[in-house]
XYZ file of C-alpha atoms in Angstrom:
675
model
C 0.000 0.000 0.000
C 1.383 3.393 -1.050
C -0.958 5.709 0.812
C -3.795 5.530 3.341
C -6.225 7.990 4.955
C -8.089 6.798 8.062
C -11.230 8.371 9.569
C -10.417 11.878 8.338
C -12.729 14.872 8.643
C -12.279 17.954 6.440
C -14.011 21.261 7.161
C -14.126 24.727 5.632
C -14.937 27.103 8.464
C -17.947 25.520 10.201
C -19.039 23.459 7.187
C -18.125 19.760 7.065
C -17.017 18.833 3.557
C -15.822 15.257 4.116
C -16.675 13.014 7.050
C -15.018 9.786 8.246
C -12.884 9.437 5.093
C -11.184 6.068 4.621
C -9.122 6.016 1.448
C -6.392 3.704 0.141
C -3.972 3.813 -2.797
C -2.264 0.551 -3.718
C 0.855 0.162 -5.867
C -0.395 0.444 -9.445
C -4.062 1.301 -8.967
C -5.899 3.625 -11.310
C -8.512 5.238 -9.058
C -11.491 7.416 -9.948
C -13.145 9.833 -7.524
C -16.680 10.657 -8.626
C -19.636 12.574 -7.240
C -21.778 15.660 -7.712
C -20.239 19.089 -8.211
C -19.333 20.557 -4.835
C -19.305 17.211 -2.995
C -15.587 17.446 -2.113
C -13.710 15.624 -4.903
C -11.091 18.340 -5.413
C -10.903 18.754 -1.627
C -9.935 15.079 -1.317
C -7.182 15.558 -3.920
C -5.898 18.529 -1.921
C -5.959 16.411 1.238
C -3.821 13.774 -0.498
C -1.420 16.395 -1.864
C -1.064 18.059 1.551
C -2.687 21.377 0.605
C -5.600 20.707 2.984
C -5.311 19.343 6.514
C -7.585 17.093 8.523
C -9.885 18.782 10.995
C -9.434 15.962 13.552
C -5.716 15.157 13.760
C -5.847 15.035 17.563
C -8.983 12.926 17.786
C -9.113 9.937 20.108
C -10.087 7.792 17.115
C -7.485 5.928 15.143
C -7.124 8.458 12.379
C -4.411 10.005 10.258
C -2.464 9.622 7.023
C 0.051 6.833 6.455
C 2.525 6.528 3.553
C 4.849 3.704 2.563
C 8.092 5.667 2.668
C 8.376 8.999 0.909
C 5.918 9.232 -1.962
C 6.400 11.845 -4.687
C 2.938 13.250 -5.366
C 2.225 15.112 -8.624
C -0.953 17.169 -8.895
C -2.507 18.411 -12.136
C -4.893 21.176 -11.149
C -7.650 22.686 -13.230
C -5.782 26.000 -13.039
C -2.154 25.159 -13.540
C 0.030 28.236 -14.159
C 0.488 31.235 -11.893
C 2.656 33.206 -14.340
C 1.413 33.016 -17.925
C 4.057 35.462 -19.211
C 7.007 33.037 -19.011
C 7.811 30.705 -21.886
C 6.803 27.057 -22.011
C 10.452 26.037 -21.827
C 11.001 28.057 -18.644
C 7.942 26.395 -17.062
C 8.961 22.864 -18.055
C 12.533 23.311 -16.891
C 11.231 23.822 -13.348
C 10.752 20.039 -13.255
C 14.492 19.537 -13.575
C 15.535 21.747 -10.650
C 17.173 18.736 -8.863
C 19.139 18.021 -12.048
C 20.403 21.593 -12.272
C 21.323 21.610 -8.582
C 23.265 18.387 -9.035
C 24.929 19.719 -12.171
C 25.977 22.935 -10.418
C 27.567 21.027 -7.541
C 29.432 18.759 -9.982
C 30.882 21.834 -11.693
C 32.010 23.199 -8.328
C 33.679 19.890 -7.473
C 35.393 19.802 -10.854
C 36.999 23.168 -10.126
C 38.034 22.080 -6.616
C 39.575 18.833 -7.833
C 41.920 20.728 -10.108
C 43.912 21.592 -6.981
C 42.542 19.101 -4.437
C 42.165 15.367 -5.119
C 40.910 14.395 -1.688
C 39.063 11.095 -1.480
C 35.898 12.635 -0.044
C 35.621 14.922 -3.076
C 35.969 11.968 -5.443
C 33.321 10.017 -3.516
C 30.899 12.969 -3.581
C 31.454 13.421 -7.310
C 30.796 9.712 -7.949
C 27.613 9.879 -5.877
C 26.462 12.908 -7.862
C 27.096 11.076 -11.134
C 24.911 8.189 -9.957
C 22.205 10.665 -8.907
C 22.341 12.353 -12.329
C 21.798 9.014 -14.018
C 18.871 8.203 -11.719
C 17.331 11.598 -12.496
C 17.953 11.106 -16.234
C 19.910 14.331 -16.003
C 22.027 13.599 -19.059
C 18.961 13.215 -21.308
C 16.480 15.683 -19.762
C 16.455 17.962 -22.824
C 15.697 15.047 -25.135
C 13.005 13.731 -22.768
C 11.368 17.161 -22.587
C 11.339 17.722 -26.342
C 10.069 14.206 -27.092
C 7.172 14.454 -24.617
C 6.347 17.976 -25.808
C 6.072 16.813 -29.406
C 3.958 13.800 -28.379
C 1.251 16.241 -27.327
C 1.157 17.733 -30.822
C 3.400 20.758 -30.312
C 6.247 21.976 -32.521
C 9.645 22.539 -30.899
C 9.453 26.254 -31.714
C 6.414 26.451 -29.398
C 8.771 26.010 -26.437
C 9.713 29.681 -26.836
C 6.126 30.977 -26.761
C 4.687 32.529 -23.576
C 2.174 30.221 -21.889
C -0.544 32.889 -22.033
C -0.558 32.778 -25.846
C -1.882 29.207 -25.863
C -5.537 28.143 -25.719
C -7.005 26.564 -22.584
C -6.689 23.111 -24.105
C -3.078 23.689 -25.109
C -2.230 24.950 -21.620
C -3.710 21.767 -20.185
C -1.417 19.796 -22.495
C 1.621 21.778 -21.281
C 0.618 21.026 -17.689
C 0.439 17.348 -18.582
C 3.876 17.404 -20.136
C 5.270 18.989 -16.979
C 3.568 16.446 -14.728
C 4.565 13.402 -16.780
C 8.186 14.531 -16.955
C 8.255 14.565 -13.138
C 7.202 10.857 -12.995
C 5.459 11.035 -9.575
C 4.729 7.955 -7.452
C 1.121 9.116 -7.078
C -0.365 11.158 -9.923
C -3.394 13.315 -9.037
C -5.469 14.492 -12.009
C -8.352 16.960 -11.654
C -10.603 16.845 -14.744
C -7.712 15.859 -17.049
C -9.821 15.581 -20.215
C -11.231 19.118 -20.025
C -10.098 21.035 -23.137
C -8.214 18.042 -24.554
C -9.017 16.931 -28.087
C -10.053 13.375 -28.871
C -6.715 12.100 -30.234
C -4.954 13.334 -27.111
C -7.612 11.837 -24.819
C -7.236 8.475 -26.535
C -3.427 8.660 -26.232
C -3.761 9.642 -22.580
C -6.026 6.663 -21.901
C -3.301 4.293 -23.081
C -0.538 6.139 -21.248
C -2.332 6.180 -17.886
C -3.502 2.588 -18.186
C 0.118 1.501 -18.592
C 1.631 3.991 -16.133
C 3.736 1.880 -13.723
C 2.651 3.786 -10.606
C -0.598 4.975 -8.999
C -3.038 7.438 -10.568
C -5.999 9.163 -8.865
C -8.459 10.863 -11.221
C -11.366 13.239 -10.690
C -13.398 13.179 -13.881
C -16.939 13.296 -15.282
C -15.873 11.746 -18.603
C -17.734 8.429 -18.501
C -15.996 6.788 -21.460
C -12.559 7.841 -20.173
C -13.314 6.381 -16.744
C -14.498 3.101 -18.204
C -11.302 2.696 -20.230
C -8.708 3.702 -17.614
C -9.700 3.026 -14.011
C -9.932 -0.175 -11.968
C -11.185 1.276 -8.653
C -13.988 3.809 -8.064
C -14.528 5.954 -4.959
C -17.834 7.801 -4.759
C -18.431 10.811 -2.512
C -22.088 11.266 -1.552
C -23.581 13.036 1.451
C -20.046 13.876 2.758
C -19.023 10.208 2.943
C -16.852 8.118 0.651
C -17.163 4.512 -0.435
C -14.862 2.222 -2.438
C -16.076 0.079 -5.372
C -13.806 -2.263 -7.349
C -13.955 -1.872 -11.125
C -14.630 0.897 -13.646
C -17.520 3.363 -13.820
C -19.993 0.941 -15.381
C -19.169 -1.663 -12.714
C -19.649 1.000 -10.031
C -23.166 1.820 -11.271
C -24.156 -1.842 -11.134
C -22.652 -2.394 -7.681
C -24.226 0.739 -6.247
C -27.656 -0.264 -7.459
C -27.205 -3.718 -5.962
C -25.866 -2.319 -2.656
C -28.791 0.087 -2.361
C -31.286 -2.689 -3.013
C -29.634 -4.917 -0.383
C -29.455 -2.111 2.185
C -33.125 -1.335 1.635
C -34.068 -5.008 2.051
C -31.935 -5.391 5.202
C -33.328 -2.145 6.647
C -36.921 -3.214 6.109
C -36.214 -6.658 7.606
C -34.604 -5.129 10.682
C -37.443 -2.646 11.153
C -39.942 -5.498 10.900
C -38.018 -7.454 13.545
C -37.850 -4.416 15.857
C -41.607 -3.938 15.470
C -42.248 -7.616 16.196
C -40.162 -7.509 19.391
C -41.656 -4.195 20.489
C -45.221 -5.472 19.955
C -44.430 -8.592 21.985
C -42.986 -6.511 24.839
C -46.037 -4.223 24.871
C -48.368 -7.201 24.922
C -46.704 -9.114 27.787
C -44.868 -6.435 29.787
C -47.381 -6.524 32.657
C -47.521 -10.314 32.848
C -45.381 -11.522 35.799
C -44.333 -14.737 34.064
C -43.141 -12.796 31.002
C -41.076 -10.081 32.746
C -37.749 -11.843 32.224
C -38.523 -12.593 28.585
C -39.569 -8.976 27.973
C -36.341 -7.723 29.552
C -34.371 -10.076 27.308
C -36.103 -8.824 24.162
C -35.447 -5.192 25.158
C -31.741 -6.017 25.393
C -31.866 -7.601 21.928
C -33.238 -4.329 20.539
C -30.701 -2.234 22.466
C -27.754 -4.284 21.193
C -28.824 -4.230 17.558
C -26.455 -2.472 15.137
C -29.025 -0.287 13.469
C -29.027 -0.279 9.685
C -29.219 3.239 8.296
C -32.263 3.978 6.187
C -30.969 4.017 2.605
C -30.888 7.341 0.854
C -31.723 7.413 -2.799
C -29.144 8.454 -5.371
C -28.475 12.175 -5.427
C -29.897 12.700 -8.903
C -31.236 16.223 -8.515
C -30.561 17.982 -11.801
C -31.580 21.095 -13.699
C -34.669 20.964 -15.877
C -33.924 22.664 -19.153
C -36.774 21.319 -21.276
C -38.304 24.073 -23.402
C -39.838 24.702 -26.803
C -38.407 27.266 -29.207
C -40.415 30.483 -29.225
C -40.807 30.138 -33.005
C -39.975 27.253 -35.337
C -37.428 27.776 -38.081
C -37.860 26.633 -41.660
C -36.134 23.469 -42.916
C -32.924 25.200 -44.024
C -31.273 26.535 -40.864
C -27.674 27.269 -41.875
C -25.735 27.114 -45.151
C -21.925 27.299 -45.052
C -20.055 27.449 -48.385
C -16.257 27.603 -48.552
C -16.139 29.598 -45.294
C -12.554 30.516 -44.447
C -12.047 30.928 -40.695
C -9.150 32.071 -38.559
C -7.544 35.098 -37.000
C -4.608 36.551 -38.959
C -4.436 33.569 -41.304
C -6.833 30.870 -42.500
C -7.088 27.884 -40.145
C -9.680 25.901 -42.082
C -12.131 26.053 -44.951
C -15.603 24.778 -44.087
C -18.681 23.745 -46.082
C -21.834 22.077 -44.738
C -25.615 22.375 -44.494
C -27.599 22.388 -41.258
C -31.296 21.510 -41.330
C -34.082 21.737 -38.794
C -33.878 19.265 -35.887
C -30.388 18.099 -36.817
C -27.718 17.986 -34.096
C -24.230 18.313 -35.573
C -21.155 17.709 -33.408
C -17.999 19.610 -34.345
C -14.954 17.503 -33.451
C -11.226 17.407 -34.174
C -7.823 18.336 -32.831
C -7.251 21.515 -30.827
C -6.150 24.534 -32.798
C -7.911 23.536 -36.048
C -10.696 26.117 -35.736
C -13.714 24.439 -34.091
C -14.448 27.254 -31.625
C -13.322 29.767 -34.268
C -16.081 28.469 -36.548
C -18.728 29.134 -33.895
C -17.330 32.590 -33.109
C -17.401 33.434 -36.817
C -21.009 32.283 -37.201
C -22.199 34.430 -34.263
C -20.243 37.479 -35.434
C -17.500 37.583 -32.804
C -14.882 37.051 -35.512
C -14.933 38.239 -39.147
C -14.908 35.672 -41.931
C -11.725 35.535 -44.041
C -13.462 34.281 -47.155
C -16.390 32.250 -48.433
C -19.906 32.734 -47.159
C -22.555 31.543 -44.739
C -26.196 32.401 -44.202
C -28.908 31.569 -41.689
C -32.297 30.423 -42.920
C -35.598 32.243 -42.563
C -36.901 32.520 -39.034
C -33.672 31.345 -37.376
C -33.056 32.739 -33.883
C -29.835 31.444 -32.382
C -28.528 31.239 -28.831
C -24.787 30.984 -28.199
C -23.052 29.336 -25.254
C -19.312 29.996 -24.859
C -17.796 27.776 -22.179
C -14.737 29.991 -21.658
C -16.865 33.129 -21.271
C -19.271 31.285 -18.953
C -16.577 30.315 -16.426
C -14.470 33.483 -16.728
C -14.144 35.785 -13.744
C -17.072 38.156 -13.536
C -16.470 41.878 -14.012
C -18.702 42.398 -11.007
C -18.035 39.458 -8.634
C -20.168 41.032 -5.886
C -23.296 40.908 -8.058
C -25.756 38.197 -7.018
C -27.176 35.496 -9.293
C -30.596 37.171 -9.236
C -29.147 40.602 -10.044
C -27.138 39.171 -12.932
C -30.196 37.426 -14.393
C -32.402 40.480 -13.849
C -29.867 42.675 -15.640
C -30.400 40.580 -18.800
C -34.183 40.320 -18.375
C -35.185 43.583 -16.584
C -38.900 43.320 -17.425
C -39.448 40.042 -15.598
C -41.150 39.880 -12.203
C -39.330 38.329 -9.241
C -41.503 35.215 -9.321
C -40.592 34.687 -13.009
C -36.882 35.158 -12.276
C -37.014 32.701 -9.383
C -38.907 30.193 -11.513
C -36.305 30.343 -14.298
C -33.372 30.101 -11.894
C -35.070 27.356 -9.882
C -35.247 25.075 -12.917
C -31.440 25.257 -12.981
C -31.056 24.450 -9.266
C -30.773 28.035 -7.991
C -33.535 28.074 -5.403
C -34.238 29.775 -2.099
C -31.298 31.809 -0.795
C -29.075 30.425 -3.592
C -30.226 33.304 -5.797
C -28.389 35.718 -3.485
C -25.074 33.943 -3.982
C -22.395 36.263 -5.370
C -20.939 35.554 -8.825
C -17.423 35.525 -7.407
C -18.364 32.566 -5.172
C -19.734 30.330 -7.937
C -18.043 27.104 -9.002
C -17.366 26.323 -12.645
C -20.433 24.072 -12.804
C -22.665 26.758 -11.259
C -21.414 29.358 -13.750
C -22.214 26.995 -16.616
C -25.753 26.414 -15.287
C -26.339 30.164 -14.955
C -25.132 30.839 -18.513
C -27.351 28.062 -19.902
C -30.317 29.353 -17.910
C -29.955 32.851 -19.382
C -29.589 31.488 -22.904
C -32.544 29.092 -22.687
C -34.811 31.828 -21.345
C -34.719 33.413 -24.827
C -36.064 30.117 -26.274
C -33.997 30.148 -29.499
C -34.607 27.617 -32.281
C -30.885 27.134 -32.964
C -28.417 26.321 -30.176
C -24.731 27.027 -30.859
C -22.816 25.427 -27.991
C -19.066 25.469 -27.337
C -18.086 22.694 -24.896
C -21.331 22.802 -22.881
C -20.450 19.789 -20.689
C -17.118 21.066 -19.345
C -17.380 21.573 -15.567
C -20.642 19.592 -15.462
C -21.011 16.544 -13.257
C -22.347 13.298 -14.706
C -25.926 13.917 -13.549
C -25.811 17.361 -15.168
C -24.524 15.884 -18.429
C -27.325 13.327 -18.439
C -29.881 16.101 -17.834
C -28.476 18.126 -20.749
C -28.519 15.032 -22.962
C -32.204 14.459 -22.239
C -32.999 18.118 -22.833
C -31.282 18.174 -26.232
C -32.871 14.892 -27.305
C -36.351 16.317 -26.680
C -35.494 19.747 -28.130
C -37.449 20.476 -31.315
C -34.963 23.011 -32.611
C -31.497 22.567 -34.141
C -28.121 22.145 -32.435
C -24.550 22.845 -33.559
C -22.064 22.012 -30.818
C -18.342 21.599 -30.170
C -17.429 18.804 -27.773
C -14.667 16.368 -26.900
C -16.938 14.281 -24.663
C -17.335 11.106 -26.715
C -20.174 9.705 -24.622
C -22.122 12.973 -24.938
C -21.519 13.056 -28.695
C -22.628 9.428 -29.007
C -25.889 10.221 -27.233
C -26.697 13.479 -29.044
C -25.169 13.827 -32.505
C -27.024 13.066 -35.752
C -24.072 14.306 -37.807
C -20.328 14.820 -37.386
C -18.289 17.769 -38.703
C -14.708 16.523 -38.444
C -11.833 19.045 -38.429
C -9.041 16.864 -39.779
C -5.372 17.690 -40.361
C -5.814 18.912 -43.947
C -9.561 19.350 -44.426
C -12.965 19.591 -42.793
C -15.286 16.718 -43.665
C -18.948 16.224 -42.854
C -20.268 12.769 -41.928
C -24.096 12.643 -41.979
C -24.387 9.888 -39.400
C -24.220 9.069 -35.707
C -20.932 8.996 -33.812
C -20.806 5.187 -33.750
C -21.401 5.059 -37.521
C -18.709 7.726 -37.947
C -16.205 5.572 -36.037
C -17.051 2.577 -38.220
C -16.573 4.645 -41.360
C -13.255 6.063 -40.143
C -12.062 2.545 -39.396
C -12.950 1.457 -42.921
C -11.138 4.481 -44.329
C -8.048 3.631 -42.269
C -8.156 0.062 -43.587
C -8.385 1.335 -47.138
C -11.856 -0.118 -47.657
C -13.342 3.316 -48.332
C -11.674 6.315 -49.940
C -12.165 9.416 -47.824
C -12.719 11.865 -50.693
C -14.914 9.472 -52.672
C -16.926 8.729 -49.547
C -17.525 12.416 -48.982
C -18.584 13.037 -52.536
C -20.863 10.052 -52.701
C -21.888 10.250 -49.063
C -23.457 13.637 -49.532
C -25.790 12.056 -52.029
C -26.070 8.606 -50.517
C -25.757 8.239 -46.776
C -26.686 11.852 -46.120
C -29.955 11.265 -47.898
C -30.504 8.175 -45.832
C -30.072 10.232 -42.665
C -32.429 12.853 -44.066
C -34.974 10.145 -44.741
C -34.638 8.835 -41.193
C -35.095 12.348 -39.870
C -38.234 12.677 -41.930
C -39.534 9.391 -40.573
C -38.811 10.574 -37.035
C -40.905 13.637 -37.713
C -43.844 11.464 -38.835
C -43.890 12.652 -42.459
C -46.136 10.046 -43.981
C -45.805 11.416 -47.511
C -42.235 10.221 -47.877
C -41.964 7.636 -45.138
C -42.844 4.817 -47.486
C -40.156 5.707 -50.031
C -36.965 3.670 -49.847
C -33.603 5.216 -50.574
C -32.272 4.629 -54.099
C -29.807 1.748 -54.287
C -26.121 2.370 -54.845
C -24.104 0.598 -57.524
C -22.786 -1.818 -54.947
C -26.414 -2.610 -54.093
C -27.124 -3.412 -57.750
C -24.300 -5.892 -58.207
C -20.885 -6.876 -56.942
C -18.545 -5.943 -59.756
C -15.946 -8.459 -58.564
C -18.265 -11.341 -59.387
C -19.100 -10.153 -62.887
C -16.387 -10.675 -65.440
C -18.575 -10.275 -68.530
C -18.415 -6.617 -69.701
C -21.530 -7.082 -71.798
C -23.488 -8.308 -68.811
C -22.296 -5.370 -66.704
C -23.317 -2.894 -69.426
C -26.735 -4.539 -69.638
C -27.271 -4.281 -65.887
C -26.195 -0.631 -65.882
C -28.677 0.215 -68.666
C -31.459 -1.531 -66.741
C -30.574 0.463 -63.661
C -30.658 3.722 -65.616
C -34.223 2.925 -66.666
C -35.187 2.275 -63.029
C -33.605 5.554 -61.865
C -35.458 7.512 -64.590
C -38.722 5.914 -63.479
C -37.974 6.687 -59.795
C -37.135 10.276 -60.736
C -40.451 10.693 -62.572
C -42.392 9.316 -59.594
C -40.498 11.631 -57.227
C -41.329 14.657 -59.402
C -45.024 13.727 -59.306
C -44.997 13.403 -55.507
C -43.153 16.701 -55.156
C -45.640 18.512 -57.420
C -48.556 17.101 -55.419
C -47.012 18.257 -52.113
C -46.362 21.729 -53.522
C -49.977 21.978 -54.691
C -51.169 21.067 -51.189
C -48.898 23.761 -49.770
C -50.613 26.390 -51.972
C -54.080 25.538 -50.612
C -55.438 28.758 -49.042
C -57.445 26.719 -46.538
C -54.159 25.833 -44.817
C -53.036 29.458 -44.365
C -53.650 29.354 -40.614
C -52.845 25.663 -40.066
C -49.249 26.115 -38.961
C -48.785 22.478 -37.906
C -49.951 21.136 -41.299
C -47.847 23.683 -43.208
C -44.780 22.708 -41.199
C -45.464 19.033 -41.917
C -45.809 19.753 -45.637
C -42.633 21.816 -45.628
C -40.712 18.961 -44.033
C -42.189 16.481 -46.519
C -41.199 18.692 -49.460
C -37.660 19.055 -48.145
C -37.354 15.294 -47.641
C -38.718 14.604 -51.146
C -36.275 17.133 -52.627
C -33.447 15.342 -50.846
C -34.747 12.024 -52.197
C -34.870 13.491 -55.697
C -31.317 14.829 -55.454
C -30.154 11.422 -54.290
C -31.758 9.707 -57.298
C -30.139 12.238 -59.638
C -26.731 11.622 -58.082
C -27.114 7.866 -58.469
C -28.292 8.331 -62.062
C -25.220 10.437 -62.910
C -22.950 7.932 -61.181
C -24.478 5.067 -63.189
C -24.208 6.998 -66.483
C -20.520 7.652 -65.771
C -19.929 3.985 -65.011
C -21.741 2.995 -68.182
C -19.685 5.382 -70.337
C -16.448 3.985 -68.871
C -17.500 0.383 -69.508
C -18.551 1.156 -73.093
C -15.209 2.858 -73.786
C -13.382 -0.249 -72.540
C -15.310 -2.499 -74.922
C -14.676 -0.363 -78.021
């Protein structure tokens, strides 16, 4: 065992944060600490690191902290750098202070030994050489540069001031510094915040194979499942250990709660039975001894605590847009984004009720895209336009958690400043749905946690009831219950969502499309996250060409997704129409070696596509005629349904045309080969 805490109590002023803490770290364990925001997770990390002390060190109980020898503890905090003006190199070199001290002493000894060859000087020099080797002092520069580049940096970035990097890049620098120190116990507070997916995946492998202990505070469910083997949960000021990853913890907790409830009810039934017996026979002389005995049984019982349900209290953000947008929400064509120079060129279409996740490496322009769309940054080229009736709401995670210009302002005052016409009861109602109730509304902005600031920003945005949500890392600083609440809200939301996120579980639950910022291009995948992963795997294996997939996918799979969306919206007019088959659906070219037969099949398919196109045109004309019916002028629901049906049929028609052109091209190529 490396480290142990026994029966610790931690207080801030008069408030008890942690009570009767029993915590163990074994040699190579990867430990997760989970719980609601504000439950004391970061406090426990600070207790382990020595920044916070126990409130009961002199208690009569057997309590205290025990370590197996001297343990080097490394702590990655959410806020890592005090001086952002120094260069990255200067910050990283702080890790090697023991190396420099050793090196300096060796230089001093070298000068002394020019005139003095005493044995004690030679022994000290030899000891210092051994220490330098143990500290990897002869290769520290190489180690630093290698690790720095592993996190996606260029060597020239070592000379940049830390403050010039993004939040995600600063987190990477902090990681580099921590990993170079090689601590015996590594403490990580929300390590995946601001990290891009490739780095998160690399980090998962690194931590899993790290030869020493790691303690992680995180709300990233997929990360926890892949890295940890022990889970500690903090709930109602107490902590409990569960073997296994996050999924195993959920199962065990459910089982433990069910057992505790069963045992509690059984014990209460037994107590009632004994009490009833005592009451019945207490005045009977022959039963006095038996009654006394049963009282002692009750007195000596170890009472089972009544089980408390899971702390699942979460904000309630369900709302309907004030007005519905038309089908076409956002069109982006060759949009060049960046600051002084172009970072990326982006093209995609966003339609009503779609939820597109923007993913990719840090520094490629994901947040820049959102800032450009909302007007915070000018476009550098290309164009974009919002559709008719679009009213957007923008959530900026960095702005949400930034220090307030007026930290003494209360939550209610801040909300009222944005909505001055609302009555107090309306303000309290809005804030209450996001867990700011009672005296909480008088809490000062400067006292809010990151999670509370996020909830307040979301509350103010949702109050406007926009029909397009533009969200930049909305789940950062949220606990797991909060993430699940936001997931449910967005799933039931009848508007449109464009969001940046690195939370893979959140993306998996929410996204209907993926906008991937890759190294050399931005590519849209009209599918779920799991389908996107499958497609990327096929691309990596060479089974699908990336560019060809994009070109064909916009006409094939994207139309399939559009059709599914239409079905989900109960558009009966197009729900019965199947998607046009691809060439691979028509035949497997590898099995057909007769060019004449292939040409014949292609001609047959052209006839089918022309027939399908004619039928689609007839359906579209019929829908458009219905739309022009004056009797429907005030039937908004029916008009919306018709509009969606027309859009879906247009997509179906475009898909048929694309397949027809593809087949004609294939036919021309085959005919040229046979000439």
